[in-house]
Coordinates of C-alpha atoms and ligand atoms in Angstrom, one line a residue:
X1 CA -0.3 -37.0 -5.9
X2 CA -3.6 -35.3 -5.5
X3 CA -4.9 -32.1 -7.0
X4 CA -4.4 -30.1 -3.9
X5 CA -0.6 -31.0 -4.0
X6 CA -0.3 -30.2 -7.7
X7 CA -1.7 -26.7 -7.1
X8 CA 1.1 -26.0 -4.6
X9 CA 3.7 -27.5 -6.8
X10 CA 2.5 -25.5 -9.9
X11 CA 2.4 -22.2 -8.0
X12 CA 6.0 -22.9 -6.8
X13 CA 7.0 -23.6 -10.3
X14 CA 5.5 -20.1 -11.4
X15 CA 8.0 -18.5 -9.1
X16 CA 5.7 -17.7 -6.1
X17 CA 7.6 -15.9 -3.2
X18 CA 6.5 -16.4 0.4
X19 CA 3.1 -17.6 1.3
X20 CA 1.0 -16.5 4.4
X21 CA -2.1 -18.0 5.8
X22 CA -3.9 -19.9 8.5
X23 CA -4.1 -23.5 7.9
X24 CA -7.3 -25.7 8.3
X25 CA -8.3 -29.0 6.8
X26 CA -9.4 -27.3 3.5
X27 CA -6.0 -25.7 2.7
X28 CA -3.6 -28.1 4.7
X29 CA -2.4 -30.1 1.7
X30 CA -2.0 -27.2 -0.7
X31 CA 0.0 -25.2 1.9
X32 CA 2.3 -28.2 2.7
X33 CA 2.9 -28.8 -1.0
X34 CA 4.0 -25.1 -1.4
X35 CA 6.3 -25.6 1.6
X36 CA 7.6 -28.9 0.1
X37 CA 8.3 -27.2 -3.1
X38 CA 10.5 -24.5 -1.4
X39 CA 7.9 -21.7 -0.9
X40 CA 8.4 -20.3 2.6
X41 CA 5.2 -20.1 4.6
X42 CA 4.3 -17.7 7.4
X43 CA 1.5 -18.6 9.7
X44 CA -0.5 -15.7 10.7
X45 CA -3.0 -15.9 13.7
X46 CA -5.9 -14.4 11.8
X47 CA -6.7 -14.5 8.1
X48 CA -7.3 -10.8 8.0
X49 CA -3.5 -10.5 9.0
X50 CA -2.5 -13.1 6.6
X51 CA -4.1 -11.3 3.6
X52 CA -2.6 -8.1 4.5
X53 CA 0.8 -9.5 5.1
X54 CA 0.8 -11.0 1.6
X55 CA -0.4 -7.7 0.2
X56 CA 2.4 -5.8 1.9
X57 CA 4.9 -8.5 0.9
X58 CA 3.9 -8.1 -2.7
X59 CA 4.1 -4.4 -2.7
X60 CA 7.6 -4.2 -1.1
X61 CA 9.1 -7.3 -2.7
X62 CA 7.7 -6.9 -6.3
X63 CA 6.7 -10.5 -6.3
X64 CA 3.2 -12.1 -6.2
X65 CA 1.8 -12.5 -2.7
X66 CA 0.2 -15.8 -1.8
X67 CA -2.5 -16.3 0.8
X68 CA -3.8 -19.8 2.0
X69 CA -7.0 -20.1 3.9
X70 CA -9.7 -22.6 5.1
X71 CA -13.1 -22.6 3.2
X72 CA -15.8 -20.3 4.4
X73 CA -14.9 -18.5 7.6
X74 CA -11.2 -18.6 6.7
X75 CA -12.1 -16.7 3.6
X76 CA -14.6 -14.2 5.2
X77 CA -12.0 -13.5 7.9
X78 CA -9.5 -12.5 5.1
X79 CA -12.0 -10.3 3.2
X80 CA -10.9 -6.8 4.5
X81 CA -7.4 -7.5 3.5
X82 CA -8.4 -8.9 0.2
X83 CA -10.4 -5.9 -0.5
X84 CA -7.4 -3.5 0.4
X85 CA -5.3 -5.7 -2.1
X86 CA -7.9 -5.7 -4.8
X87 CA -8.5 -1.9 -4.7
X88 CA -4.7 -1.4 -4.7
X89 CA -4.2 -3.7 -7.7
X90 CA -1.8 -5.9 -5.8
X91 CA -0.8 -9.2 -7.5
X92 CA -2.1 -11.7 -5.0
X93 CA -3.3 -15.3 -5.2
X94 CA -5.8 -16.3 -2.5
X95 CA -5.8 -20.1 -2.3
X96 CA -9.1 -21.1 -0.5
X97 CA -10.7 -24.4 0.1
X98 CA -14.3 -24.4 -1.1
X99 CA -17.2 -26.4 0.2
X100 CA -19.4 -26.7 -2.7
X101 CA -22.2 -28.7 -1.0
X102 CA -24.8 -26.3 0.0
X103 CA -25.7 -28.1 3.2
X104 CA -22.0 -27.8 4.4
X105 CA -21.6 -25.5 7.4
X106 CA -18.8 -24.0 5.5
X107 CA -20.7 -23.3 2.3
X108 CA -20.9 -19.7 1.0
X109 CA -20.7 -18.4 -2.5
X110 CA -17.0 -17.6 -2.4
X111 CA -16.8 -16.4 -6.0
X112 CA -19.4 -13.9 -5.5
X113 CA -17.7 -12.7 -2.4
X114 CA -14.5 -12.1 -4.1
X115 CA -16.2 -10.4 -7.2
X116 CA -18.1 -8.1 -4.9
X117 CA -14.8 -6.6 -3.5
X118 CA -13.1 -6.2 -6.9
X119 CA -11.1 -9.5 -6.9
X120 CA -11.2 -11.9 -9.8
X121 CA -12.6 -15.4 -9.0
X122 CA -11.2 -18.6 -10.6
X123 CA -11.5 -22.3 -9.7
X124 CA -9.6 -25.5 -10.1
X125 CA -12.1 -28.1 -11.5
X126 CA -10.1 -31.4 -11.8
X127 CA -6.8 -33.1 -12.4
X128 CA -7.0 -32.8 -16.2
X129 CA -6.1 -29.0 -16.5
X130 CA -5.0 -28.2 -13.0
X131 CA -1.6 -26.9 -14.3
X132 CA -3.2 -24.6 -16.9
X133 CA -5.7 -23.3 -14.4
X134 CA -3.2 -22.5 -11.7
X135 CA -0.8 -20.9 -14.3
X136 CA -3.8 -18.9 -15.5
X137 CA -4.5 -17.7 -12.0
X138 CA -0.9 -16.6 -11.6
X139 CA -0.8 -14.9 -14.9
X140 CA -3.9 -12.9 -14.3
X141 CA -2.4 -11.8 -10.8
X142 CA 0.9 -10.9 -12.0
X143 CA 0.2 -9.8 -15.6
X144 CA -2.9 -7.8 -14.9
X145 CA -2.0 -6.8 -11.4
X146 CA -5.2 -8.4 -9.9
X147 CA -6.2 -10.0 -6.7
X148 CA -7.4 -13.5 -7.6
X149 CA -9.3 -15.9 -5.4
X150 CA -8.4 -19.4 -6.7
X151 CA -11.2 -21.7 -5.3
X152 CA -10.1 -25.2 -4.5
X153 CA -13.3 -27.4 -4.1
X154 CA -12.8 -30.0 -1.4
X155 CA -13.8 -33.0 -3.7
X156 CA -11.5 -31.8 -6.4
X157 CA -8.7 -31.3 -4.1
X158 CA -8.5 -34.9 -3.2
X159 CA -8.7 -36.3 -6.7
X160 CA -5.7 -38.3 -7.7
X161 CA -3.4 -36.6 -10.2
X162 CA -0.6 -37.7 -12.2
X163 CA 2.8 -36.9 -10.6
X164 CA 4.3 -33.6 -11.7
X165 CA 8.0 -33.8 -12.2
X166 CA 9.5 -30.5 -10.9
X167 CA 11.9 -30.2 -13.7
X168 CA 9.6 -30.6 -16.6
X169 CA 6.9 -28.6 -14.6
X170 CA 9.2 -25.5 -14.6
X171 CA 9.5 -25.8 -18.3
X172 CA 5.9 -26.2 -18.8
X173 CA 4.7 -23.3 -16.5
X174 CA 7.3 -21.0 -18.3
X175 CA 5.9 -21.9 -21.6
X176 CA 2.4 -21.4 -20.4
X177 CA 3.2 -18.1 -18.7
X178 CA 4.8 -16.7 -21.9
X179 CA 2.1 -18.0 -24.3
X180 CA -1.1 -16.3 -23.8
X181 CA -1.4 -12.7 -22.7
X182 CA -3.3 -12.0 -19.5
X183 CA -6.7 -10.3 -20.3
X184 CA -8.7 -9.9 -17.0
X185 CA -8.9 -6.2 -17.3
X186 CA -6.8 -2.9 -17.6
X187 CA -3.5 -2.9 -15.8
X188 CA -4.5 0.1 -13.7
X189 CA -2.8 2.3 -11.4
X190 CA -5.9 3.9 -10.0
X191 CA -6.8 3.7 -6.4
X192 CA -10.0 1.8 -6.7
X193 CA -9.4 -0.4 -9.9
X194 CA -12.2 -1.2 -12.2
X195 CA -15.6 -2.3 -11.3
X196 CA -15.9 -6.1 -12.0
X197 CA -18.8 -7.9 -13.6
X198 CA -20.3 -11.2 -12.2
X199 CA -19.7 -13.1 -15.5
X200 CA -18.4 -16.7 -15.4
X201 CA -19.0 -17.3 -11.6
X202 CA -19.8 -20.8 -11.8
X203 CA -17.1 -22.0 -14.1
X204 CA -13.3 -22.2 -13.6
X205 CA -12.9 -19.1 -15.7
X206 CA -12.1 -15.7 -14.2
X207 CA -15.2 -13.9 -12.9
X208 CA -14.9 -10.2 -12.1
X209 CA -12.8 -8.6 -14.7
X210 CA -12.3 -10.7 -17.7
X211 CA -12.9 -8.2 -20.5
X212 CA -14.4 -5.8 -18.2
X213 CA -11.9 -3.2 -18.6
X214 CA -12.1 -0.2 -21.2
X215 CA -9.9 -0.5 -24.2
X216 CA -8.2 2.7 -25.6
X217 CA -10.2 3.5 -28.7
X218 CA -11.2 6.7 -30.5
X219 CA -14.7 6.3 -29.2
X220 CA -13.7 6.6 -25.5
X221 CA -12.3 10.2 -26.3
X222 CA -8.9 9.1 -25.4
X223 CA -6.3 10.6 -27.9
X224 CA -3.8 8.1 -29.4
X225 CA -0.6 7.6 -27.7
X226 CA 1.3 9.4 -30.4
X227 CA -1.0 12.5 -30.2
X228 CA -0.8 12.4 -26.4
X229 CA 3.0 12.2 -26.5
X230 CA 3.3 15.2 -29.0
X231 CA 1.0 17.3 -26.8
X232 CA 2.9 16.4 -23.6
X233 CA 6.1 17.3 -25.4
X234 CA 4.9 20.7 -26.1
X235 CA 3.4 21.1 -22.6
X236 CA 6.7 20.3 -21.1
X237 CA 8.6 22.6 -23.5
X238 CA 6.4 25.5 -22.7
X239 CA 6.0 25.0 -18.9
X240 CA 7.8 27.3 -16.6
X241 CA 6.8 25.8 -13.4
X242 CA 6.3 21.9 -14.0
X243 CA 5.7 19.5 -11.2
X244 CA 5.8 15.7 -11.4
X245 CA 3.7 13.8 -9.0
X246 CA 4.5 10.1 -9.1
X247 CA 2.1 7.5 -7.9
X248 CA 2.0 3.7 -7.4
X249 CA 2.3 3.2 -11.1
X250 CA 5.7 5.1 -11.1
X251 CA 7.3 3.1 -8.1
X252 CA 9.8 1.5 -10.3
X253 CA 10.6 4.5 -12.7
X254 CA 12.8 6.9 -10.6
X255 CA 15.6 7.1 -13.0
X256 CA 13.5 7.7 -16.1
X257 CA 11.4 10.3 -14.3
X258 CA 14.5 12.1 -12.9
X259 CA 16.1 12.3 -16.3
X260 CA 13.0 13.9 -17.8
X261 CA 12.5 16.3 -14.8
X262 CA 16.3 17.3 -15.3
X263 CA 15.6 18.1 -18.9
X264 CA 12.4 20.1 -18.2
X265 CA 13.3 21.7 -14.9
X266 CA 10.5 19.9 -13.1
X267 CA 10.0 19.6 -9.3
X268 CA 9.3 16.0 -8.0
X269 CA 6.5 15.0 -5.5
X270 CA 4.8 11.6 -5.0
X271 CA 1.5 10.4 -3.8
X272 CA 1.6 8.9 -0.3
X273 CA 1.9 5.2 -1.5
X274 CA 5.0 6.2 -3.5
X275 CA 6.6 8.2 -0.7
X276 CA 10.5 8.0 -0.8
X277 CA 10.7 7.6 -4.6
X278 CA 12.9 10.8 -5.1
X279 CA 14.6 10.6 -1.7
X280 CA 17.9 12.3 -1.9
X281 CA 17.0 14.5 -4.8
X282 CA 17.5 18.2 -4.2
X283 CA 14.2 18.9 -6.0
X284 CA 12.2 16.2 -3.9
X285 CA 9.1 17.8 -2.4
X286 CA 8.2 14.5 -0.7
X287 CA 4.3 13.7 -0.5
X288 CA 1.6 15.8 -2.3
X289 CA -1.7 16.1 -0.6
X290 CA -2.8 16.2 3.0
X291 CA 0.7 15.3 4.2
X292 CA 2.4 17.9 2.1
X293 CA 4.6 20.5 3.8
X294 CA 3.5 24.1 3.5
X295 CA 6.3 24.7 1.0
X296 CA 5.2 21.8 -1.1
X297 CA 1.7 22.9 -1.2
X298 CA 2.8 26.4 -2.2
X299 CA 5.0 25.1 -4.9
X300 CA 2.3 22.7 -6.4
X301 CA -0.3 25.4 -6.1
X302 CA 2.0 27.7 -8.1
X303 CA 2.8 25.1 -10.9
X304 CA 1.7 25.8 -14.5
X305 CA 1.9 22.1 -15.3
X306 CA 1.3 19.2 -13.1
X307 CA 2.1 15.7 -14.5
X308 CA 0.6 12.7 -12.7
X309 CA 2.8 9.5 -13.4
X310 CA 0.9 6.5 -12.6
X311 CA -1.1 8.6 -10.2
X312 CA -4.8 9.2 -10.3
X313 CA -4.6 12.6 -8.6
X314 CA -7.3 11.7 -6.2
X315 CA -8.7 13.8 -3.5
X316 CA -6.0 12.8 -1.0
X317 CA -3.0 13.6 -3.4
X318 CA -4.6 16.9 -4.4
X319 CA -6.5 18.1 -1.2
X320 CA -9.7 17.7 -2.9
X321 CA -8.4 19.4 -6.0
X322 CA -7.3 22.5 -4.1
X323 CA -3.6 21.9 -4.7
X324 CA -4.3 22.3 -8.6
X325 CA -4.8 25.8 -9.3
X326 CA -7.4 26.9 -11.8
X327 CA -4.8 27.9 -14.5
X328 CA -2.6 24.8 -14.1
X329 CA -2.5 22.4 -16.9
X330 CA -2.9 18.7 -15.8
X331 CA -1.2 15.8 -17.6
X332 CA -1.5 12.2 -16.8
X333 CA 0.5 9.1 -17.9
X334 CA -1.2 5.9 -17.0
X335 CA -1.6 2.4 -18.2
X336 CA -5.4 2.7 -17.6
X337 CA -7.2 5.0 -20.0
X338 CA -10.0 5.3 -17.4
X339 CA -7.5 6.9 -14.9
X340 CA -7.0 9.9 -17.3
X341 CA -10.5 11.1 -16.6
X342 CA -11.1 10.2 -13.0
X343 CA -10.5 12.5 -10.0
X344 CA -8.6 15.6 -11.4
X345 CA -9.1 15.0 -15.2
X346 CA -6.2 15.3 -17.5
X347 CA -6.0 18.1 -20.1
X348 CA -3.3 16.0 -21.8
X349 CA -3.2 12.2 -21.4
X350 CA -0.9 9.3 -22.5
X351 CA -1.8 5.7 -22.0
X352 CA 1.3 3.8 -21.3
X353 CA 3.9 2.5 -19.1
X354 CA 5.4 5.3 -16.9
X355 CA 9.1 4.5 -17.5
X356 CA 8.6 3.9 -21.3
X357 CA 6.7 7.1 -21.7
X358 CA 9.3 9.1 -19.7
X359 CA 12.1 7.6 -21.7
X360 CA 10.4 8.5 -25.0
X361 CA 9.8 12.2 -23.7
X362 CA 13.4 12.6 -22.7
X363 CA 14.4 11.8 -26.2
X364 CA 12.1 14.1 -27.8
X365 CA 11.9 17.2 -25.5
X366 CA 14.2 20.1 -26.3
X367 CA 16.6 20.5 -23.3
X368 CA 17.6 23.8 -21.7
X369 CA 14.6 25.2 -20.0
X370 CA 15.4 26.0 -16.3
X371 CA 11.7 25.4 -15.7
X372 CA 11.0 25.5 -11.9
X373 CA 14.4 24.9 -10.8
X374 CA 16.5 27.7 -9.5
X375 CA 19.2 28.0 -6.8
X376 CA 16.9 30.1 -4.7
X377 CA 14.3 27.4 -4.8
X378 CA 16.9 24.7 -4.1
X379 CA 17.9 26.6 -0.9
X380 CA 14.2 26.9 0.1
X381 CA 13.6 23.1 -0.4
X382 CA 16.7 22.4 1.7
X383 CA 15.7 24.7 4.5
X384 CA 11.9 24.2 4.5
X385 CA 11.4 20.9 2.6
X386 CA 10.9 18.6 5.7
X387 CA 8.1 18.7 8.2
X388 CA 10.5 18.9 11.1
X389 CA 11.7 22.3 9.7
X390 CA 8.2 23.8 10.3
X391 CA 8.0 25.5 13.6
X392 CA 5.4 24.3 16.2
X393 CA 4.7 24.7 19.7
X394 CA 5.5 21.5 21.8
X395 CA 2.2 20.7 23.7
X396 CA 3.8 17.9 25.8
X397 CA 2.7 17.8 29.4
X398 CA 0.4 16.3 31.9
X399 CA 1.8 12.8 31.3
X400 CA 1.4 13.1 27.5
X401 CA 3.8 13.7 24.7
X402 CA 3.1 15.7 21.7
X403 CA 2.9 13.3 18.7
X404 CA 5.2 15.6 16.7
X405 CA 7.9 15.7 19.3
X406 CA 7.6 11.8 19.8
X407 CA 7.9 11.3 16.0
X408 CA 10.7 13.7 15.4
X409 CA 12.7 12.0 18.3
X410 CA 12.0 8.5 16.8
X411 CA 13.2 9.8 13.4
X412 CA 16.5 10.7 15.2
X413 CA 16.8 7.5 17.2
X414 CA 15.8 4.8 14.7
X415 CA 18.2 3.7 12.1
X416 CA 17.6 5.3 8.7
X417 CA 17.6 1.9 6.8
X418 CA 13.9 1.3 7.7
X419 CA 10.6 0.2 6.3
X420 CA 7.7 2.2 7.8
X421 CA 4.1 0.8 7.8
X422 CA 1.1 2.9 8.8
X423 CA -2.4 2.1 10.2
X424 CA -5.3 4.4 9.7
X425 CA -6.7 7.0 12.1
X426 CA -6.2 10.6 13.4
X427 CA -2.5 9.9 14.4
X428 CA -1.4 8.5 10.8
X429 CA 0.0 11.9 9.4
X430 CA 2.7 12.1 12.2
X431 CA 4.7 9.0 11.1
X432 CA 3.8 9.6 7.4
X433 CA 5.3 13.1 7.7
X434 CA 7.9 13.1 10.3
X435 CA 9.6 9.8 9.7
X436 CA 12.1 9.9 6.9
X437 CA 12.3 6.7 4.6
X438 CA 15.3 5.8 2.4
X439 CA 13.4 5.1 -0.7
X440 CA 10.0 3.9 -2.1
X441 CA 10.5 0.5 -0.7
X442 CA 10.8 2.1 2.8
X443 CA 7.0 3.0 3.1
X444 CA 4.1 0.6 3.0
X445 CA 0.7 2.4 2.9
X446 CA -2.2 0.0 2.8
X447 CA -4.9 2.6 2.8
X448 CA -6.9 2.1 -0.4
X449 CA -9.8 0.7 1.7
X450 CA -9.2 3.0 4.6
X451 CA -9.6 0.3 7.1
X452 CA -8.1 0.5 10.6
X453 CA -6.3 -2.4 12.1
X454 CA -4.1 -3.4 9.1
X455 CA -0.9 -1.7 10.2
X456 CA 0.7 -4.5 12.3
X457 CA 0.1 -7.2 9.5
X458 CA 1.3 -4.6 7.0
X459 CA 4.6 -4.2 8.9
X460 CA 5.0 -8.0 9.2
X461 CA 4.6 -8.5 5.3
X462 CA 6.9 -5.6 4.6
X463 CA 9.5 -6.9 7.0
X464 CA 9.3 -10.4 5.4
X465 CA 9.9 -8.7 2.0
X466 CA 12.9 -6.5 3.2
X467 CA 14.6 -8.5 5.9
X468 CA 17.7 -6.2 6.0
X469 CA 15.6 -3.0 7.1
X470 CA 14.4 -2.1 10.5
X471 CA 10.5 -2.5 10.3
X472 CA 8.5 0.2 12.0
X473 CA 4.7 -0.1 12.5
X474 CA 3.0 3.1 13.5
X475 CA -0.5 2.4 14.9
X476 CA -3.3 4.0 16.8
X477 CA -4.5 2.5 20.0
X478 CA -7.8 1.4 18.1
X479 CA -5.9 -0.1 15.3
X480 CA -3.2 -1.8 17.5
X481 CA -6.0 -3.5 19.6
X482 CA -7.9 -4.5 16.4
X483 CA -4.8 -6.3 14.9
X484 CA -3.3 -7.5 18.1
X485 CA -3.6 -11.1 17.0
X486 CA -0.4 -10.8 15.1
X487 CA 1.9 -9.8 17.9
X488 CA 2.7 -13.3 18.6
X489 CA 3.6 -13.7 14.9
X490 CA 6.1 -10.8 15.3
X491 CA 7.8 -12.5 18.1
X492 CA 7.7 -16.0 16.6
X493 CA 9.3 -14.8 13.4
X494 CA 12.0 -12.9 15.4
X495 CA 11.4 -9.7 13.5
X496 CA 13.4 -6.8 14.9
X497 CA 10.4 -4.6 14.7
X498 CA 9.6 -1.3 16.4
X499 CA 5.9 -0.9 17.0
X500 CA 4.7 2.7 17.9
X501 CA 1.3 3.0 19.4
X502 CA 0.0 6.5 19.3
X503 CA -2.4 6.0 22.3
X504 CA -5.1 8.7 23.0
X505 CA -7.4 6.2 24.4
X506 CA -10.0 6.8 21.8
X507 CA -11.0 6.5 18.4
X508 CA -9.5 10.0 18.0
X509 CA -10.5 10.4 14.3
X510 CA -14.3 10.1 15.5
X511 CA -13.7 12.1 18.6
X512 CA -12.4 15.1 16.5
X513 CA -15.0 14.4 13.8
X514 CA -18.0 14.7 15.9
X515 CA -16.7 16.4 19.2
X516 CA -17.0 19.9 17.8
X517 CA -20.5 19.4 17.0
X518 CA -21.5 18.6 20.5
X519 CA -22.4 14.9 20.0
X520 CA -21.8 12.4 22.9
X521 CA -18.6 10.6 22.5
X522 CA -18.9 7.7 25.0
X523 CA -19.1 5.2 22.2
X524 CA -15.5 6.2 20.9
X525 CA -13.6 6.7 24.1
X526 CA -11.9 4.0 26.1
X527 CA -10.3 3.6 29.5
X528 CA -6.6 3.3 29.6
X529 CA -5.2 -0.1 28.3
X530 CA -1.6 -1.1 29.4
X531 CA -0.3 -1.9 25.9
X532 CA 3.2 -2.2 27.2
X533 CA 2.1 -4.9 29.6
X534 CA 0.3 -6.7 26.8
X535 CA 3.3 -6.5 24.6
X536 CA 5.7 -7.9 27.4
X537 CA 3.2 -10.7 27.8
X538 CA 3.9 -11.6 24.2
X539 CA 7.6 -11.5 24.7
X540 CA 8.4 -8.0 23.3
X541 CA 10.4 -5.4 25.1
X542 CA 8.1 -2.3 25.9
X543 CA 8.6 1.4 26.8
X544 CA 5.8 3.6 28.0
X545 CA 6.2 7.2 26.9
X546 CA 4.5 9.9 28.8
X547 CA 7.0 12.7 28.0
X548 CA 10.2 13.4 26.1
X549 CA 12.4 11.9 28.9
X550 CA 11.0 8.5 28.4
X551 CA 12.5 8.3 25.0
X552 CA 15.7 7.3 26.8
X553 CA 14.2 3.8 26.8
X554 CA 13.9 3.7 23.0
X555 CA 17.6 4.8 22.8
X556 CA 18.6 2.0 25.0
X557 CA 16.8 -0.5 22.8
X558 CA 18.3 0.8 19.6
X559 CA 21.7 0.9 21.2
X560 CA 21.3 -2.6 22.7
X561 CA 21.1 -6.2 21.3
X562 CA 17.7 -5.6 19.6
X563 CA 17.0 -9.4 20.3
X564 CA 13.4 -8.7 20.8
X565 CA 10.9 -6.5 19.1
X566 CA 10.0 -3.2 20.8
X567 CA 6.7 -1.7 21.5
X568 CA 6.6 2.1 22.2
X569 CA 3.4 2.8 24.0
X570 CA 3.2 6.5 23.6
X571 CA 0.4 8.4 25.6
X572 CA 0.0 11.2 23.2
X573 CA -1.7 14.6 23.7
X574 CA -5.2 14.6 22.4
X575 CA -6.8 18.1 22.6
X576 CA -7.2 18.7 19.0
X577 CA -7.5 16.7 15.7
X578 CA -4.7 16.8 13.2
X579 CA -4.6 19.2 10.3
X580 CA -4.8 16.6 7.7
X581 CA -7.9 15.0 9.3
X582 CA -9.7 18.3 8.6
X583 CA -9.1 17.6 4.9
X584 CA -10.3 14.0 5.2
X585 CA -13.6 14.9 6.9
X586 CA -14.4 16.8 3.6
X587 CA -14.6 13.6 1.9
X588 CA -17.2 11.9 4.1
Ligands
LIG601 C1 -12.3 -1.6 10.0 C2 -12.7 -0.1 10.4 N1 -13.6 0.2 11.3 C3 -13.9 1.5 11.6 C4 -13.3 2.4 11.0 C5 -13.8 3.9 11.3 N2 -12.5 4.5 11.9 C6 -11.7 5.4 11.2 S1 -10.5 5.9 12.1 C7 -11.0 5.2 13.5 C8 -10.3 5.3 14.8 C9 -9.0 4.8 15.0 O1 -8.7 4.9 16.3 P1 -7.0 4.8 16.5 O2 -6.4 3.6 15.8 O3 -6.9 4.8 18.0 O4 -6.4 6.0 15.9 P2 -6.7 7.6 16.3 O5 -7.9 8.1 15.3 O6 -7.3 7.6 17.7 O7 -5.5 8.2 16.1 C10 -12.3 4.4 13.2 C11 -12.9 3.7 14.2 C12 -12.5 2.1 9.9 N3 -11.9 3.0 9.1 N4 -12.2 0.9 9.7
LIG602 MG1 -6.7 6.4 19.2

């Protein structure tokens, strides 16, 4: 056995789920070792796709994501996806070959690259402690929710290594995983994560995070957990119109939050990444922020207490703070003490796990207050709580379909048991607002880095994580063409995916950003591209939609065998920018 093979075997013994990657000579042996040890491998067509697939897979499966890339360009190609994962605190391990000889064409400072984007850099340095180092990488990824680059120097990879017996290895990795607590930084749920340091770059120790996170202490001004809890109990007991906004850090705490909300009469909303968490509750306001319905915005603005649960209450979730009215008290519950003070700062803060804090509060808070919940409001939420209930004038015509009409029709046509993934751009609110999802595992939103082009790979990773659901990828024409390399992957994997392209033949976000100021727009407009033909060329079924009648083609696909993925090439109206984009421009 060589060290590269040992790395794969140890990761498998740690419990790694599916791996994604593009294989070259520098990650050939480690990838094959993963597969031999029972870890499924998905070959992507571009490393950027592989990283995003693994990120989405981790978010939707709850397991660590594994990415395997070649040294140098394999890693640089993956960097945008790695950055998105690092900013989102996705537990991800990137296995990368490493050319340590400076004269090699493949040589770059890979650790510096990882650290620059907020990932943790580690390295395997020899046969002697390969087990410990790989387990440590896994532990930092999962325990600290960090994206870890595990460098595998080429000369080290080929070093002979004593054979690792799978049975004793499992016992050994379990022992190691439970022995030392991870410590690469705070387990944050903030959108950006902590700023890493460059310490320890040249060793095998983690760089970019070890010890860099702030610890809760009196000197940080963060009150003790008990003080915070008591203050939050009082705030909840006296609030007349409390609203809970659940973020990424609350995605596994529906039951605990619903119980506390029931007791305190709170209404329930989420940030975009946690969309679907409260689906089915009569008090569900859906997403807070730019995607909020008029009713949701009205009710959050009228709240006297807003509690952010594992939610930083950033500019997107609060419409640049405008959803939080001047008299409203703000509380936050977060694992990361720093998150209590960022964005909209908390008047009341509790550092802790969302589910545990909610449970503890439910046990302490006096029951009985109706809070914000009234039969009248329940009626309004039922009648006005979804975007499709908001009246609009259908602007379809002239060979183009109104994206609202398109998305409402798709919401009716596509099976409810779905998992929706969204790319970035002007179009992105339509699917986010008009497509219902069954729960928090039905929506995958890789937008922490605001990159376009990640949507299709996101949908692939999400589909692999939740094979029983209909994967839906919603893309703009710009993002679709940028991420096109993975169309073949969709077909090869046999995913029953629906890819919806909102085609305005432009970088619409830029057109609507700069157009009103009279700037030339030639650099952001494009001639028509026959995306349906491109899809058919890859082996997908395809429907071009130029008006509502063309949606019959989608109905035919959903009612048929669904033996091939479907691309819906929707030529959408493009006269004006979307209303949430106006909000976004304020942030640039
Ligand atoms: C990788 C990357 N490049 C450029 C941008 C800037 N950008 C933001 S939205 C956008 C246009 C996206 O076009 P499209 O996918 O067609 O969606 P549309 O805005 O037209 O709805 C661009 C270029 C970005 N966010 N990410
Ligand atoms: Mg476009």
